[in-house]
XYZ file of C-alpha atoms in Angstrom:
570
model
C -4.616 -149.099 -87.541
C -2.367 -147.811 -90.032
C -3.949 -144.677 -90.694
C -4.547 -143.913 -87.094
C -0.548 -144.621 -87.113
C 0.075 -142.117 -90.168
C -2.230 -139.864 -88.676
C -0.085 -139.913 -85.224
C 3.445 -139.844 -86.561
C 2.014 -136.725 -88.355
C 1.089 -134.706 -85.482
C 4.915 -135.903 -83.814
C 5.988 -134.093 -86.851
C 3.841 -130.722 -86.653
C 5.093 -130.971 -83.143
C 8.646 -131.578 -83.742
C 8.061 -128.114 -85.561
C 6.180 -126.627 -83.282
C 9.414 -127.386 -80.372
C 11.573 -125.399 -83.852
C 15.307 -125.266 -82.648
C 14.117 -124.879 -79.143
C 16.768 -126.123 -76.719
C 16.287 -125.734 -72.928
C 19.401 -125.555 -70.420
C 20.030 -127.799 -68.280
C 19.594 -127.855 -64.040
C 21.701 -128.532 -62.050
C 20.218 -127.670 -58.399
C 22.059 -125.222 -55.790
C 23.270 -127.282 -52.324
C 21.661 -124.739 -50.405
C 19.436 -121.584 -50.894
C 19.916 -119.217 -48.462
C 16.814 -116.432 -47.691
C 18.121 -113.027 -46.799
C 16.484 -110.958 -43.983
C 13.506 -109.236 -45.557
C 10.997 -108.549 -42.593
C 9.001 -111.894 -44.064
C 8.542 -114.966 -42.183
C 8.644 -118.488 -43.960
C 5.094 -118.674 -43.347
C 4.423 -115.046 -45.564
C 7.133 -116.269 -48.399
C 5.277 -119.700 -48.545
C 1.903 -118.017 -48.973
C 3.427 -115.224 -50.893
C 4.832 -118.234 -53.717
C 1.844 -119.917 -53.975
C -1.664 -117.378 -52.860
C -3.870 -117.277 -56.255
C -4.611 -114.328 -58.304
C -7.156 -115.496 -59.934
C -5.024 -116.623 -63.487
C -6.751 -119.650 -65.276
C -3.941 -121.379 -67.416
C -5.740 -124.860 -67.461
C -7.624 -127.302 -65.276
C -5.088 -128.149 -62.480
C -5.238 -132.204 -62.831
C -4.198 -131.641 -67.029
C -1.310 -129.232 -65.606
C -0.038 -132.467 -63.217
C -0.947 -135.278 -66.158
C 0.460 -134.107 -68.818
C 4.203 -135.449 -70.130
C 6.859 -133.261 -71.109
C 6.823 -132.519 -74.907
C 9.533 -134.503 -75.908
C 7.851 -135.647 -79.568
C 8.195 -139.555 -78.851
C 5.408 -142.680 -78.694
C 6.795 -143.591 -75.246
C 6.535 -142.091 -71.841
C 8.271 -139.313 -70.654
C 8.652 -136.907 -67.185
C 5.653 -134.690 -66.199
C 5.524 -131.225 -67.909
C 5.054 -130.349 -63.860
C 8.297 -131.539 -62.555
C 10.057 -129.218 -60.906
C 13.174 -130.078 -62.162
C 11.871 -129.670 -66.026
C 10.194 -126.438 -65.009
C 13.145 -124.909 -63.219
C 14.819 -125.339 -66.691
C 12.348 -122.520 -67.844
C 13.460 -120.526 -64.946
C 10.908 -121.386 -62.343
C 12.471 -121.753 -58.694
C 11.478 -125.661 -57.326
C 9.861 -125.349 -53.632
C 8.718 -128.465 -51.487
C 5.288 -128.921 -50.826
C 3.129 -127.315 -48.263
C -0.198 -126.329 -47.091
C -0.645 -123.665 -49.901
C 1.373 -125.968 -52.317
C 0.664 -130.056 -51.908
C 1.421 -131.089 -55.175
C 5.427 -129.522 -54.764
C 5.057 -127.181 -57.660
C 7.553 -124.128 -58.502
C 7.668 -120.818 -56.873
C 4.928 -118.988 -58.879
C 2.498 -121.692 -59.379
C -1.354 -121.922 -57.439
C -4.359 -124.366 -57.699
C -7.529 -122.426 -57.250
C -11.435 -123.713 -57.630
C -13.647 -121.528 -59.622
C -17.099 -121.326 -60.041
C -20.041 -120.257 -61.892
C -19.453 -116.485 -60.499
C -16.323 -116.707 -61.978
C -17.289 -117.724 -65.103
C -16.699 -121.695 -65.153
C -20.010 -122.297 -65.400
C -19.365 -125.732 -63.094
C -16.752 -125.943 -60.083
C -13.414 -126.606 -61.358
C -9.825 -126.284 -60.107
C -7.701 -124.613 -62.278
C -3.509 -124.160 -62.091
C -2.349 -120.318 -62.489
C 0.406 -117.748 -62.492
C 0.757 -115.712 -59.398
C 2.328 -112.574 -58.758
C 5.683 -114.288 -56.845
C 6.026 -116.108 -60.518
C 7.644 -113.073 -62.184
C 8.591 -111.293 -58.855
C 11.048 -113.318 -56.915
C 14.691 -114.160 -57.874
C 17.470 -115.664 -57.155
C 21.573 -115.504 -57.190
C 23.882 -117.853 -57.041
C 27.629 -118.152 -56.155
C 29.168 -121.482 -56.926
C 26.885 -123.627 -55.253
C 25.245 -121.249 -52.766
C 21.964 -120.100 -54.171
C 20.616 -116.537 -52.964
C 16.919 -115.655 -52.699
C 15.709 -112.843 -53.347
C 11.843 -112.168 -52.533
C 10.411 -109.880 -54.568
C 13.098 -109.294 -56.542
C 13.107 -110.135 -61.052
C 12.789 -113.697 -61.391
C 14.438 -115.160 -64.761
C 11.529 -117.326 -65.824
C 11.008 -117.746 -69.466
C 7.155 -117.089 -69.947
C 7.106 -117.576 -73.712
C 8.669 -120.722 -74.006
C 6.270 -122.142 -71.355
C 3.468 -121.167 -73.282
C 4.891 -122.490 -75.889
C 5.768 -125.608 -74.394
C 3.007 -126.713 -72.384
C 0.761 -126.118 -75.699
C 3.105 -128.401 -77.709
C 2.082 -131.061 -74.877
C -1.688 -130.792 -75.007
C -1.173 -131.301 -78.758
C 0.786 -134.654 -78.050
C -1.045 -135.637 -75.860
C -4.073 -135.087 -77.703
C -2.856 -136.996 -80.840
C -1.274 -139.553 -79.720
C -3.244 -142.706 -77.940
C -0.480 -144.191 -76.039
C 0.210 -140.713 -74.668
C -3.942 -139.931 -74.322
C -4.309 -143.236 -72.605
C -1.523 -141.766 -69.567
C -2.945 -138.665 -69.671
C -6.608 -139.975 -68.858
C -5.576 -142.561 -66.555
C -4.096 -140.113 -64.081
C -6.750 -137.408 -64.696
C -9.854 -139.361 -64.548
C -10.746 -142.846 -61.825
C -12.213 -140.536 -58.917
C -15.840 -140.253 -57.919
C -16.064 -137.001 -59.626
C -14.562 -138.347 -62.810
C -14.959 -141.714 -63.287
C -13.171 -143.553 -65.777
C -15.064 -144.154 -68.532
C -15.064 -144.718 -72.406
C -17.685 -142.178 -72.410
C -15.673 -139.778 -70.106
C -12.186 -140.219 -71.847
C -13.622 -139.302 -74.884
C -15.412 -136.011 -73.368
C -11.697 -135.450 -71.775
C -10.086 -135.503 -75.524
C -12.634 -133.183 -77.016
C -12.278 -130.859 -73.992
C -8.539 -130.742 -75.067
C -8.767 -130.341 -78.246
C -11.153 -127.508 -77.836
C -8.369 -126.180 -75.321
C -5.954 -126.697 -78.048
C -8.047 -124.710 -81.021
C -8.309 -121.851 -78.666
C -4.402 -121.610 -77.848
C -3.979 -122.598 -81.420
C -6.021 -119.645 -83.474
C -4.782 -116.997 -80.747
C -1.637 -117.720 -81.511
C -2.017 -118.076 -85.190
C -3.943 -114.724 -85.035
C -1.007 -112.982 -83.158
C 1.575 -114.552 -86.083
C -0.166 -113.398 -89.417
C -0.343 -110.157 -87.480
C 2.678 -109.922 -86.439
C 1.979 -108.726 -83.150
C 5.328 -110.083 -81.146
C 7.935 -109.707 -83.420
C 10.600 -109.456 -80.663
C 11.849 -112.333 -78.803
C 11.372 -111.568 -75.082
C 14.065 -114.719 -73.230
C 14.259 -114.860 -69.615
C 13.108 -112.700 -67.097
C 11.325 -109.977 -69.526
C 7.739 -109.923 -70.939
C 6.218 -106.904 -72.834
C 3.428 -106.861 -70.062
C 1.880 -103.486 -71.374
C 1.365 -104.543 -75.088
C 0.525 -108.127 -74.303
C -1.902 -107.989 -71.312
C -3.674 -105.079 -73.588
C -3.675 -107.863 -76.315
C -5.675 -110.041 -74.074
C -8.138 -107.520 -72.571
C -9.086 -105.474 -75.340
C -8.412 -107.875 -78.123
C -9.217 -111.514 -76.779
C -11.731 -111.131 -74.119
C -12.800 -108.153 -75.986
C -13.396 -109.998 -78.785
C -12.604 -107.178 -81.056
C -9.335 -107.962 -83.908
C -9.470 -103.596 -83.944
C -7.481 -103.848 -80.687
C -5.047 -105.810 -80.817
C -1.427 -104.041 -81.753
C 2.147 -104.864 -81.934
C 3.913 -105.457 -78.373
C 7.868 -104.890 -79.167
C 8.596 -103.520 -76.126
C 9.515 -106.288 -73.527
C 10.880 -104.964 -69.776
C 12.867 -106.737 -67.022
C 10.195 -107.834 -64.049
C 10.775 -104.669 -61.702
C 11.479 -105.274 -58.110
C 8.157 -105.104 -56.119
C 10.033 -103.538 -52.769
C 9.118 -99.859 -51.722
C 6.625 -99.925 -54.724
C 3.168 -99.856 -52.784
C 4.620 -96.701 -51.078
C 5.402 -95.254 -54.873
C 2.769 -91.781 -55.600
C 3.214 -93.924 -59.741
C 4.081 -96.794 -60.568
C 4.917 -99.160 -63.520
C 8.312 -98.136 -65.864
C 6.348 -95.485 -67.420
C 4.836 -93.901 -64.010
C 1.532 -94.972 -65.488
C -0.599 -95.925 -62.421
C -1.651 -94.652 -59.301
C -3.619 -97.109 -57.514
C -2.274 -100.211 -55.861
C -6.057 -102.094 -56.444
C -6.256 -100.901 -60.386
C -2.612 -102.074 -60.763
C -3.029 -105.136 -59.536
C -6.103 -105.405 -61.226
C -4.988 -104.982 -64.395
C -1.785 -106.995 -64.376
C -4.247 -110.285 -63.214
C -6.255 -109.086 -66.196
C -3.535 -109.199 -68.334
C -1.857 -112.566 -67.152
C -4.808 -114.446 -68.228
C -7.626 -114.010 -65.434
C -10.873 -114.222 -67.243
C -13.249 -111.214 -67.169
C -16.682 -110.604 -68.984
C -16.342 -107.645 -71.043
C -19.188 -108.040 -73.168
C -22.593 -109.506 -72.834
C -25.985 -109.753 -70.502
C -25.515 -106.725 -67.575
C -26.353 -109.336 -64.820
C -22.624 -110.935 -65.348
C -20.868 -108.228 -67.027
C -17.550 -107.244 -65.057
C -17.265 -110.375 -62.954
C -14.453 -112.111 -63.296
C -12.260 -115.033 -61.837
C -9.604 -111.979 -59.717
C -8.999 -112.703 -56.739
C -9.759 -109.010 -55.758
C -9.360 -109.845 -51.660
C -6.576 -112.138 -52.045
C -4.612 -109.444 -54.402
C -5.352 -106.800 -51.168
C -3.997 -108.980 -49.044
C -1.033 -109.155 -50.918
C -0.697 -105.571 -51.412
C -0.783 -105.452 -47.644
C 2.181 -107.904 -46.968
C 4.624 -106.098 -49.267
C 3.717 -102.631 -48.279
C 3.458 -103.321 -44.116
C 1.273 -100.231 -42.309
C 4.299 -97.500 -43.062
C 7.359 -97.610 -45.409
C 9.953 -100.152 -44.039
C 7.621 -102.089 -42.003
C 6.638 -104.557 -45.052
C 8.844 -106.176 -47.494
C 12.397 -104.700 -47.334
C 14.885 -105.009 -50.049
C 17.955 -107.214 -49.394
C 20.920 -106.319 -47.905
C 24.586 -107.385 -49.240
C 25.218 -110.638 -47.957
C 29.162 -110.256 -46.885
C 30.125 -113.549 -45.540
C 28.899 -114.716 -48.788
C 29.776 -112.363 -51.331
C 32.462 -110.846 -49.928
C 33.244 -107.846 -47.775
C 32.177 -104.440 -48.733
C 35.260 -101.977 -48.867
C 33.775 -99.136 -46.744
C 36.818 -96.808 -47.857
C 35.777 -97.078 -51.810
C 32.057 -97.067 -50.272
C 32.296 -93.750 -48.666
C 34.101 -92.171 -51.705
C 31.630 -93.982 -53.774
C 28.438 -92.259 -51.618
C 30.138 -88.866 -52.313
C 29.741 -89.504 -56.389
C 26.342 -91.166 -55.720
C 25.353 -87.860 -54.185
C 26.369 -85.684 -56.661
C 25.369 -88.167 -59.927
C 22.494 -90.255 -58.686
C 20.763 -88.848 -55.832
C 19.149 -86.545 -57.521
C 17.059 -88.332 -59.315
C 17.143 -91.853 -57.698
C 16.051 -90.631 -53.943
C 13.063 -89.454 -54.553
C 10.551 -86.892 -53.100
C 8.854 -88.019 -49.450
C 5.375 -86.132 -49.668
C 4.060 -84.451 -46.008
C 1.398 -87.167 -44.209
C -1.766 -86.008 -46.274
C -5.674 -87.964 -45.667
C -6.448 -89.045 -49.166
C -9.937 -90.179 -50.178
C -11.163 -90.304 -46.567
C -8.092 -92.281 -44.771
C -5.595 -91.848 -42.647
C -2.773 -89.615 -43.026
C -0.126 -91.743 -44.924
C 3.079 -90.157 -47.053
C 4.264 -91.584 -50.253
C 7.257 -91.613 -52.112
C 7.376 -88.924 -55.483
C 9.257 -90.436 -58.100
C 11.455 -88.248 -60.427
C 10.003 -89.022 -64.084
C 13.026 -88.473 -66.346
C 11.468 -87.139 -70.307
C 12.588 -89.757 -72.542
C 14.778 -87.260 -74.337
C 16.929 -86.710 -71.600
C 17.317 -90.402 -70.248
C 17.665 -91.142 -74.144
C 16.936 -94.783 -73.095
C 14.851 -97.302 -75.735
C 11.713 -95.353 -75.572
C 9.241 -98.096 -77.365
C 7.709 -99.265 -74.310
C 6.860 -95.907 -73.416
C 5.906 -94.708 -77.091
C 3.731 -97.441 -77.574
C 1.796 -97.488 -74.433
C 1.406 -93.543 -74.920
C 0.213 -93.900 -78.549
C -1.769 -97.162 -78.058
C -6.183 -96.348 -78.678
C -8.734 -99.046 -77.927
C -12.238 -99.815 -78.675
C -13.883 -100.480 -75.482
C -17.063 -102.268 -77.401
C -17.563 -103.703 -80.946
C -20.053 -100.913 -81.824
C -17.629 -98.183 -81.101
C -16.482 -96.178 -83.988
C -14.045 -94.012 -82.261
C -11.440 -95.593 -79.740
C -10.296 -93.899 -76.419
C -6.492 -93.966 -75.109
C -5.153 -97.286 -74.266
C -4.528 -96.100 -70.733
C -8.350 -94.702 -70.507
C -9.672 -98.110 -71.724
C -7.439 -99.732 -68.501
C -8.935 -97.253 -66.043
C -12.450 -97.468 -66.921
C -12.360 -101.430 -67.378
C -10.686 -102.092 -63.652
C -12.756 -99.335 -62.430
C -15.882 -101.495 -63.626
C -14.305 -105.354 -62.712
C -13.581 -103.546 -58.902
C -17.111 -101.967 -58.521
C -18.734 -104.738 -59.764
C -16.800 -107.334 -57.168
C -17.690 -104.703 -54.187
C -21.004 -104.434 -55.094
C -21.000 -108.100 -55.718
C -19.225 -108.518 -51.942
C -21.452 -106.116 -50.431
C -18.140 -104.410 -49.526
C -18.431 -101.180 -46.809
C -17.636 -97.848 -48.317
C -15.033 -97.615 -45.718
C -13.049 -101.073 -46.866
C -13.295 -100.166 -50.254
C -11.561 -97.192 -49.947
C -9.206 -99.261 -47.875
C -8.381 -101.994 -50.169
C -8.465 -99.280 -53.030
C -4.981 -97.826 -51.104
C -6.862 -94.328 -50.161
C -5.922 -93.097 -53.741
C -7.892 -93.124 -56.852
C -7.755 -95.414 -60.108
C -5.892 -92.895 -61.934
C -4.071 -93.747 -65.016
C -1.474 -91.398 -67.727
C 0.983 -92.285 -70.349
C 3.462 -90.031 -70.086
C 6.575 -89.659 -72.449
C 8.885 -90.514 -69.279
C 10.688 -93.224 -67.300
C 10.829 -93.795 -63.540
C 13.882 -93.250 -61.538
C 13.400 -95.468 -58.674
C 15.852 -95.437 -55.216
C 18.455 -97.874 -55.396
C 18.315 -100.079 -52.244
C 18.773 -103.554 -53.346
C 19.686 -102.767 -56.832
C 22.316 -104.731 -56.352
C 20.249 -108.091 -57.135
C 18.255 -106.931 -59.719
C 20.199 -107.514 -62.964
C 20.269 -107.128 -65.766
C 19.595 -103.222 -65.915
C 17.598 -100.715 -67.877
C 13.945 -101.177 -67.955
C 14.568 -103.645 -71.027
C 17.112 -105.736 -69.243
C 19.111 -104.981 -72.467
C 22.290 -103.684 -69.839
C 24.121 -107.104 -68.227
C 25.408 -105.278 -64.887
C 26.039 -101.766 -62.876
C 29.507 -101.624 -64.265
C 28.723 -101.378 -67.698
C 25.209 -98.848 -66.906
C 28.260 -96.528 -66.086
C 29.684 -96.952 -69.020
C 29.596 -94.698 -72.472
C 27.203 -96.904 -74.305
C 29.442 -97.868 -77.301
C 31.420 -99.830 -74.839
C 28.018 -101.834 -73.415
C 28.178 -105.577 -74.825
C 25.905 -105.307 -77.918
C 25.090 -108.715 -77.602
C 25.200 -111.029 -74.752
C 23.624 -114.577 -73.019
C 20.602 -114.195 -70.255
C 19.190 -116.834 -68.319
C 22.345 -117.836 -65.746
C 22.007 -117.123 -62.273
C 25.694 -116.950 -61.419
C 26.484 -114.040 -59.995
C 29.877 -111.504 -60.006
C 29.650 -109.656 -57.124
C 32.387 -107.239 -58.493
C 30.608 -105.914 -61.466
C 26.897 -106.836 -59.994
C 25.421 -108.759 -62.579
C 24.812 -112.049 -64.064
C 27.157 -114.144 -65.811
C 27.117 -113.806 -69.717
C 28.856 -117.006 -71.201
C 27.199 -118.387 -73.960
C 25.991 -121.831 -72.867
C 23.475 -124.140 -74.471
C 19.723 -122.794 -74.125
C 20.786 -120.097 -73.204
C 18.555 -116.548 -74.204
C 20.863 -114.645 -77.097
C 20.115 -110.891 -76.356
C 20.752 -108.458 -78.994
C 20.898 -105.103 -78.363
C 20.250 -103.765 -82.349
C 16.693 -105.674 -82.162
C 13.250 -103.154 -82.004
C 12.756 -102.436 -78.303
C 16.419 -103.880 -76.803
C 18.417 -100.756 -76.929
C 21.232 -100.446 -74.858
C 21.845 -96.755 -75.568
C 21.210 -93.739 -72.590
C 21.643 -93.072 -68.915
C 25.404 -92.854 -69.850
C 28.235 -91.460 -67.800
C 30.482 -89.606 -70.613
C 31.814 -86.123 -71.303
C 29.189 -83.336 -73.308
C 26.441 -81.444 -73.419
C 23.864 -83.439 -70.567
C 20.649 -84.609 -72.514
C 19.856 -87.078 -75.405
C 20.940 -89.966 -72.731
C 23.966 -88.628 -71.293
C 23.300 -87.849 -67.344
C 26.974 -87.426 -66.187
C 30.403 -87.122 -66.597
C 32.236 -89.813 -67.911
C 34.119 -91.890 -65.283
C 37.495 -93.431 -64.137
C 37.101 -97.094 -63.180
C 37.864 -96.595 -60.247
C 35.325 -94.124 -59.637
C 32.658 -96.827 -61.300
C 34.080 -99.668 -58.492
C 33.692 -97.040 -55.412
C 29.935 -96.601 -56.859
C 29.682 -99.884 -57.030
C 30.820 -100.701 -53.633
C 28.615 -97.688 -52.271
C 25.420 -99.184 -54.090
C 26.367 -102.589 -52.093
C 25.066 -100.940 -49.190
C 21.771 -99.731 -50.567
């Protein structure tokens, strides 16, 4: 007994380190959230929140049994709570059809089986898209939803969190003995010695896994930048995963310093490229790809009769595809309008002088190209919108993600001795997981080409950034594709006068400078503009030669409030 006691207040202490200086901020819930008009019903949102992409995280009953990871002997709150979780940035919903268990905005249960590679039925919790793509606002006590907008979750410290539980509860028998009560007493999992033991090995395998990847990725130094709420390198870590982990090949992994700001998912189906970088075409190989990279499991390697299948939920991501885009621009997810009784009146005097320096400064680049209807791979006639890719020497923005996705080579098998391009590796790989789940589907030519978007899986790395249109920009801070600007009044700012360093992860919002609030406040995400990959420099308004990040004049402030007020009505 007192070894097993030695042994258990030692792994409280690896996980006291493990938890480091990490200290969450607290919740305090909104009296009311209010949903703006966005052409969704409740019934789409609540599907939307919740609809599975095929992510395997762990087996859904662990994800509702385990504690939070408090390092204490005695009982705490579920990991699951909503309350805990929305402390981590995740939005608390009630329960419903798609959600019974009352989980967060961005959460989905979802039973696998051997064709997906569980080799036995199993229900597993996951990510979904509406995790890193919906936000929220808040004024005072009136909380502001915006679907499909950034959401401010903090991705690594979940991670890191939830795997700091398995340990605890793993070496710890009081904590074990809660655990396996709630997991195990059905008729599929009776409550056994025998089966409580099978449950702690099954963890602790779980555990070693979590435990050497991350291990690998810190004597590699493969994420030395700290990415905070509502940013994730997605690029450099998702390619992690696929070529390196699933893979199986150390060649492959590299370093991912580049985190970005979740985009706003609005308009973007109706985008001819998409991503920061402009660096895919096709809605099906996007989506693909990013449920590749968020942890949906995918045999790479091994006998032909299962290679390419994988756990994506290739019909269910369609589907989802569908709901944002609608059958023509505009008729799918819109972006949100100002809310005025809420936020305050827009002053339509400073707004029209505002549109006449948004036409001249912005326009050009932010509107975009409308292409004429053109039949593309045997469908319809549809248009799409041709987004102005700015050379990174002119926008003069942080260029890392860019650099790094353009530069990045992979090794598409362990016997290859010369890699391909990072972005060639993507294309052929979804090309192969969506053939293989059509062929597997029996899917009609004619649907695939449907669900494929009418365009093909084509995929570049150019040295550029997107300019996107505007509408809604409004609720999308912070700014820049690395977040690393706090609100529209300082992006029109020379960039010596940007804060250099300020706090993320508040959802208060001041509607005169559009952007979050940045008072330090305990557990709250310190950015710093000087690290790898969070400049704040470019896009600046300031007098000189145009290029090397300067795009405009330099303005009066009143000028920057009547663009403001103009961009209000975007």
């Amino acid at each position: 007994m007192k070894l097993r006691v030695h042994w258990m207040m030692a792994a409280l202490v690896s996980a006291s380190a493990l938890l480091g200086c990490t200290t969450l901020p607290d919740y305090r819930a909104p009296d009311s959230v209010r949903h703006l008009p966005q052409n969704w019903t409740d019934p789409q949102r609540q599907w939307f929140y919740h609809a599975s992409q095929g992510t395997k995280l762990i087996p859904y009953a662990w994800f509702l049994a385990l504690e939070q990871p408090q390092p204490t002997l005695f009982g705490t709150g579920r990991f699951a709570a909503p309350d805990y979780l929305a402390r981590l940035g995740f939005l608390p919903d009630t329960p419903s059809a798609e959600n019974p268990d009352g989980l967060p905005v961005g959460f989905a249960r979802d039973t696998f089986g051997q064709a997906e590679g569980s080799g036995e039925q199993q229900t597993f919790v996951g990510v979904t898209c509406a995790a890193c793509h919906t936000g929220q606002i808040e004024y005072g006590r009136q909380a502001i939803r915006i679907d499909g907008g950034p959401a401010l979750i903090d991705i690594g410290a979940f991670q890191a969190l939830l795997g700091t539980s398995m340990f605890l509860t793993a070496e710890s028998d009081p904590r074990f003995a809660r655990f396996a009560g709630r997991v195990l007493g059905t008729p599929e999992a009776p409550d056994t010695p025998e089966a409580r033991e099978r449950l702690r090995e099954q963890l602790r395998a779980a555990l070693i896994l979590g435990m050497d990847e991350r291990e690998q990725g810190r004597r590699a130094g493969l994420y030395p930048v700290a990415e905070g709420a509502g940013r994730l390198d997605a690029l450099g870590r998702g390619g992690n995963f696929v070529f390196g982990t699933l893979l199986g090949d150390e060649r492959n992994f590299a370093v991912a310093n580049a985190p970005v700001s979740f985009p706003p998912i609005w308009d973007a189906p109706w985008f001819d490229w998409v991503q920061y970088n402009g660096s895919i075409r096709q809605p099906m190989g996007r989506n693909v790809a990013e449920a590749m990279g968020v942890r949906s499991l995918v045999r790479l390697h091994g006998p032909p009769e299962n290679l390419y299948r994988s756990s994506v939920r290739i019909r269910r991501i369609h589907e989802m595809e569908r709901q944002i885009a609608g059958d023509a621009p505009g008729t799918g997810l819109r972006p949100p309008s100002w809310p005025e009784e809420i936020l305050g009146s827009i002053d339509r005097a400073a707004a029209a002088r505002g549109q006449a320096l948004y036409e001249s400064l912005c326009a050009g680049c932010h509107t975009g190209r409308w292409t004429p209807p053109q039949a593309m791979a045997g469908g319809p006639p549809r248009r799409y919108l041709s987004l102005t890719m700015v050379p990174l020497d002119r926008i003069g923005t942080d260029p890392r993600a860019a650099d790094n996705f353009r530069t990045r080579t992979a090794y598409l098998s362990r016997g290859d001795t010369t890699p391909v391009p990072a972005f060639e590796g993507l294309r052929r790989s979804t090309d192969a997981v969506i053939a293989r789940w059509y062929a597997d589907n029996a899917i009609a030519p004619e649907i695939r080409r449907e669900m494929d978007g009418y365009r093909a899986n084509d995929w570049r790395a150019p040295a550029a950034y997107r300019a996107r249109p505007l509408n809604g920009m409004w609720a999308t801070a912070p700014y820049l594709h690395n977040g690393s600007v706090p609100s529209l009044y300082q992006l029109l700012l020379p960039g010596e006068r940007r804060d250099r360093v300020f706090t993320v992860g508040s959802r208060q919002f001041d509607p005169r400078h559009l952007g979050f609030s940045t008072a330090p406040f305990s557990g709250g995400f310190v950015f710093d503009t000087t690290v790898t990959g969070n400049s704040n420099r470019g896009h600046e308004f300031r007098d000189g030669p145009r290029g090397n990040g300067v795009i405009g004049p330099e303005l009066t402030d009143a000028q920057r409030f009547d663009l403001i007020e103009f961009l209000k009505t975007l």
